[in-house]
Amino acid sequence: GAVVSQHPSRVICKSGTSVKIECRSLDFQATTMFWYRQFPKKSLMLMATSNEGSKATYEQGVEKDKFLINHASLTLSTLTVTSAHPEDSSFYICSASGRLNEQFFGPGTRLTVL
Amino acid sequence: AQSVTQPDIHITVSEGASLELRCNYSYGATPYLFWYVQSPGQGLQLLLKYFSGDTLVQGIKGFEAEFKRSQSSFNLRKPSVHWSDAAEYFCAVGVGTGRRALTFGSGTRLQVQP
């Protein structure tokens, strides 16, 4: 199947700083990318859906000013956690979908905010 | 609103034994249903999916699942479990345009005893 990468795989930051997470589709063009958040021992929760060149659509309860999503190209989407706080610590996972509607997941990024 | 329930948080089976992981969904339309496996440090891998047609779906690694509309269920089965099957398993329903935005169940952790 297609490959989706995320960078970084782990990040530790101080409270109040911003962190950017990249999601790349390596061998296909991703018209749509999804961002999920996974709490420890919990399920994945969809945060937002982004289409290339458009503003992201956020799920209810997700602060769009807190979690900035940019999908500037068909192979790259970024999630920026602004002014991160300890409660933002989580595992963030992206997925990418191309023209065939198949969806491929990245390996995830573990964010720890001190 | 759609929801997915995986009633078993943790299951332990002996290697070589059969396995069934339960999944029930709630969705107003014909569901797109998925089973994913998540291993530590790895991204979600699609095991199988159901969109329409034959209600018994074959997947990778010897897994199969049966869609039962009357029971709103999509249980995952494997006739003989291998130690390498130990992982977290997620059932999901696809919603939204193209049914690609996924609502996940809470997951079932499978432990395999030698």
Short mmCIF file of C-alpha atoms in Angstrom, two decimals:
data_model
loop_
_atom_site.label_atom_id
_atom_site.label_comp_id
_atom_site.label_asym_id
_atom_site.label_seq_id
_atom_site.Cartn_x
_atom_site.Cartn_y
_atom_site.Cartn_z
CA GLY A 1 0.00 0.00 0.00
CA ALA A 2 0.86 3.65 -0.13
CA VAL A 3 3.18 5.21 2.42
CA VAL A 4 2.37 8.12 4.69
CA SER A 5 5.07 9.58 6.89
CA GLN A 6 4.90 11.86 9.89
CA HIS A 7 7.60 14.04 11.31
CA PRO A 8 8.63 14.21 14.03
CA SER A 9 7.75 10.87 15.55
CA ARG A 10 8.20 12.27 19.05
CA VAL A 11 8.41 15.80 20.36
CA ILE A 12 8.77 17.23 23.82
CA CYS A 13 8.19 20.91 24.32
CA LYS A 14 7.68 23.46 27.04
CA SER A 15 4.27 24.82 27.85
CA GLY A 16 3.44 27.87 25.78
CA THR A 17 5.47 26.94 22.73
CA SER A 18 4.09 25.92 19.35
CA VAL A 19 4.76 22.61 17.68
CA LYS A 20 4.40 21.73 14.01
CA ILE A 21 3.74 18.18 12.85
CA GLU A 22 4.15 17.23 9.21
CA CYS A 23 2.23 14.56 7.35
CA ARG A 24 3.45 13.51 3.92
CA SER A 25 2.10 11.12 1.34
CA LEU A 26 5.24 9.69 -0.21
CA ASP A 27 4.04 7.96 -3.33
CA PHE A 28 0.62 9.28 -4.14
CA GLN A 29 -1.29 12.53 -4.30
CA ALA A 30 -3.49 13.02 -1.27
CA THR A 31 -6.50 15.13 -2.12
CA THR A 32 -7.76 14.80 1.43
CA MET A 33 -5.92 14.41 4.70
CA PHE A 34 -7.37 13.71 8.11
CA TRP A 35 -5.95 14.46 11.54
CA TYR A 36 -6.79 12.27 14.51
CA ARG A 37 -5.91 12.43 18.16
CA GLN A 38 -5.47 9.35 20.30
CA PHE A 39 -5.45 9.52 24.08
CA PRO A 40 -3.73 6.76 26.09
CA LYS A 41 -5.72 3.54 25.98
CA LYS A 42 -8.43 5.32 24.05
CA SER A 43 -9.74 5.41 20.55
CA LEU A 44 -8.81 7.78 17.76
CA MET A 45 -10.87 10.94 17.59
CA LEU A 46 -11.18 12.79 14.30
CA MET A 47 -10.01 16.36 14.73
CA ALA A 48 -10.29 17.79 11.25
CA THR A 49 -10.48 17.08 7.55
CA SER A 50 -8.39 19.05 5.10
CA ASN A 51 -8.63 19.20 1.35
CA GLU A 52 -5.71 20.47 -0.67
CA GLY A 53 -5.97 24.20 -1.19
CA SER A 54 -8.98 24.63 1.09
CA LYS A 55 -9.53 25.52 4.70
CA ALA A 56 -9.77 22.58 7.04
CA THR A 57 -13.10 21.44 8.42
CA TYR A 58 -12.90 20.94 12.16
CA GLU A 59 -14.96 18.54 14.23
CA GLN A 60 -17.17 19.88 16.96
CA GLY A 61 -15.20 20.74 20.07
CA VAL A 62 -11.84 21.12 18.30
CA GLU A 63 -10.42 24.63 18.53
CA LYS A 64 -9.34 25.73 15.09
CA ASP A 65 -7.19 28.53 16.48
CA LYS A 66 -5.43 26.04 18.71
CA PHE A 67 -4.85 23.39 16.09
CA LEU A 68 -3.85 25.06 12.85
CA ILE A 69 -4.02 22.84 9.81
CA ASN A 70 -2.47 23.65 6.47
CA HIS A 71 -2.76 21.47 3.36
CA ALA A 72 -0.77 23.46 0.87
CA SER A 73 0.12 20.69 -1.54
CA LEU A 74 -1.09 17.27 -2.60
CA THR A 75 1.62 15.58 -0.59
CA LEU A 76 1.91 17.64 2.58
CA SER A 77 -0.35 18.66 5.42
CA THR A 78 0.80 20.24 8.66
CA LEU A 79 -0.78 20.44 12.07
CA THR A 80 0.49 23.19 14.35
CA VAL A 81 -0.40 23.02 18.02
CA THR A 82 -0.22 26.63 19.13
CA SER A 83 0.68 27.66 22.66
CA ALA A 84 0.77 24.04 23.72
CA HIS A 85 -0.21 23.05 27.25
CA PRO A 86 0.13 19.76 29.11
CA GLU A 87 -3.46 18.82 28.27
CA ASP A 88 -2.46 18.87 24.58
CA SER A 89 -0.09 15.97 25.20
CA SER A 90 -1.32 13.14 23.04
CA PHE A 91 -0.65 10.91 20.08
CA TYR A 92 -1.50 12.66 16.82
CA ILE A 93 -2.12 10.58 13.72
CA CYS A 94 -2.71 11.69 10.17
CA SER A 95 -4.19 9.81 7.29
CA ALA A 96 -4.19 10.56 3.60
CA SER A 97 -6.67 9.69 0.91
CA GLY A 98 -6.24 9.91 -2.84
CA ARG A 99 -8.46 9.59 -5.86
CA LEU A 100 -9.21 5.94 -5.20
CA ASN A 101 -10.68 6.83 -1.81
CA GLU A 102 -8.34 4.43 -0.03
CA GLN A 103 -7.03 5.83 3.22
CA PHE A 104 -3.53 5.34 4.56
CA PHE A 105 -2.35 6.20 8.03
CA GLY A 106 0.89 7.70 9.21
CA PRO A 107 2.82 6.19 12.14
CA GLY A 108 1.80 8.96 14.49
CA THR A 109 3.54 11.69 16.48
CA ARG A 110 3.72 11.59 20.25
CA LEU A 111 3.57 15.08 21.72
CA THR A 112 4.56 15.67 25.32
CA VAL A 113 4.10 19.15 26.73
CA LEU A 114 5.96 19.82 29.96
CA ALA B 1 -24.79 10.59 15.14
CA GLN B 2 -22.70 7.60 14.27
CA SER B 3 -20.99 5.49 16.90
CA VAL B 4 -18.97 2.32 17.12
CA THR B 5 -18.88 0.02 20.13
CA GLN B 6 -16.26 -2.58 20.84
CA PRO B 7 -17.48 -4.20 24.05
CA ASP B 8 -14.29 -6.10 24.79
CA ILE B 9 -11.45 -3.91 26.02
CA HIS B 10 -8.98 -6.75 26.41
CA ILE B 11 -8.99 -10.33 25.14
CA THR B 12 -6.46 -13.07 25.77
CA VAL B 13 -6.36 -16.19 23.62
CA SER B 14 -3.93 -19.05 23.28
CA GLU B 15 -1.85 -19.35 20.16
CA GLY B 16 -3.67 -21.54 17.65
CA ALA B 17 -7.08 -20.84 19.13
CA SER B 18 -9.83 -19.12 17.21
CA LEU B 19 -10.63 -15.45 17.71
CA GLU B 20 -13.69 -13.26 17.43
CA LEU B 21 -13.62 -9.54 18.16
CA ARG B 22 -16.98 -7.86 18.46
CA CYS B 23 -18.04 -4.61 16.86
CA ASN B 24 -21.43 -2.93 16.83
CA TYR B 25 -22.19 0.28 15.00
CA SER B 26 -24.87 2.91 14.87
CA TYR B 27 -25.26 4.81 11.63
CA GLY B 28 -28.28 6.15 9.78
CA ALA B 29 -27.28 5.06 6.31
CA THR B 30 -25.59 2.05 4.77
CA PRO B 31 -22.29 1.91 6.59
CA TYR B 32 -18.80 1.61 5.27
CA LEU B 33 -17.08 -0.58 7.85
CA PHE B 34 -13.43 -1.17 8.55
CA TRP B 35 -11.14 -3.12 10.81
CA TYR B 36 -7.67 -1.77 11.54
CA VAL B 37 -4.79 -3.17 13.56
CA GLN B 38 -2.34 -0.99 15.46
CA SER B 39 0.97 -2.39 16.65
CA PRO B 40 3.27 -0.46 18.99
CA GLY B 41 5.28 2.11 17.09
CA GLN B 42 3.46 1.43 13.84
CA GLY B 43 0.65 3.12 12.04
CA LEU B 44 -2.81 1.74 11.62
CA GLN B 45 -3.00 -1.04 9.08
CA LEU B 46 -6.19 -1.87 7.27
CA LEU B 47 -7.22 -5.50 7.76
CA LEU B 48 -10.41 -5.45 5.74
CA LYS B 49 -13.38 -3.32 4.76
CA TYR B 50 -17.01 -3.66 3.81
CA PHE B 51 -18.79 -1.30 1.44
CA SER B 52 -21.45 -3.48 -0.15
CA GLY B 53 -22.06 -6.90 -1.65
CA ASP B 54 -21.02 -10.13 -0.01
CA THR B 55 -21.45 -9.75 3.72
CA LEU B 56 -18.50 -12.01 4.51
CA VAL B 57 -15.33 -10.11 3.83
CA GLN B 58 -11.87 -11.59 3.60
CA GLY B 59 -8.89 -9.57 4.68
CA ILE B 60 -5.17 -9.80 5.11
CA LYS B 61 -3.34 -12.05 7.57
CA GLY B 62 -6.13 -14.63 7.53
CA PHE B 63 -8.78 -12.35 9.05
CA GLU B 64 -12.39 -12.19 7.97
CA ALA B 65 -15.42 -10.24 9.12
CA GLU B 66 -19.14 -10.64 8.65
CA PHE B 67 -21.55 -7.75 8.24
CA LYS B 68 -24.91 -8.44 9.86
CA ARG B 69 -27.30 -5.60 9.21
CA SER B 70 -30.00 -7.01 11.49
CA GLN B 71 -27.58 -6.99 14.41
CA SER B 72 -25.68 -3.84 13.40
CA SER B 73 -22.52 -5.86 13.81
CA PHE B 74 -19.26 -6.36 11.99
CA ASN B 75 -17.34 -8.94 13.99
CA LEU B 76 -13.76 -9.85 13.13
CA ARG B 77 -12.70 -13.48 13.14
CA LYS B 78 -9.60 -15.56 12.67
CA PRO B 79 -9.62 -19.37 12.86
CA SER B 80 -6.12 -19.74 14.31
CA VAL B 81 -4.31 -16.94 16.09
CA HIS B 82 -0.55 -16.43 15.81
CA TRP B 83 1.63 -14.78 18.43
CA SER B 84 2.29 -11.95 15.97
CA ASP B 85 -1.41 -11.06 16.01
CA ALA B 86 -1.03 -9.50 19.46
CA ALA B 87 -1.96 -5.83 18.94
CA GLU B 88 -4.76 -3.31 19.31
CA TYR B 89 -7.71 -3.77 16.97
CA PHE B 90 -10.05 -0.98 15.97
CA CYS B 91 -13.39 -1.17 14.25
CA ALA B 92 -14.45 1.95 12.38
CA VAL B 93 -17.35 3.31 10.37
CA GLY B 94 -16.77 5.68 7.47
CA VAL B 95 -18.89 8.82 7.42
CA GLY B 96 -19.10 12.07 5.50
CA THR B 97 -18.37 12.67 1.84
CA GLY B 98 -16.86 9.55 0.38
CA ARG B 99 -17.20 7.89 3.79
CA ARG B 100 -13.51 8.44 4.47
CA ALA B 101 -13.72 10.32 7.77
CA LEU B 102 -13.67 7.51 10.28
CA THR B 103 -15.40 7.10 13.60
CA PHE B 104 -13.48 4.54 15.60
CA GLY B 105 -14.48 2.17 18.34
CA SER B 106 -12.53 2.22 21.57
CA GLY B 107 -10.36 -0.69 20.51
CA THR B 108 -9.73 -4.22 21.73
CA ARG B 109 -6.30 -5.21 22.94
CA LEU B 110 -5.47 -8.77 21.95
CA GLN B 111 -2.96 -10.72 23.96
CA VAL B 112 -1.76 -14.09 22.70
CA GLN B 113 -0.53 -16.71 25.12
CA PRO B 114 2.01 -19.30 24.00
#
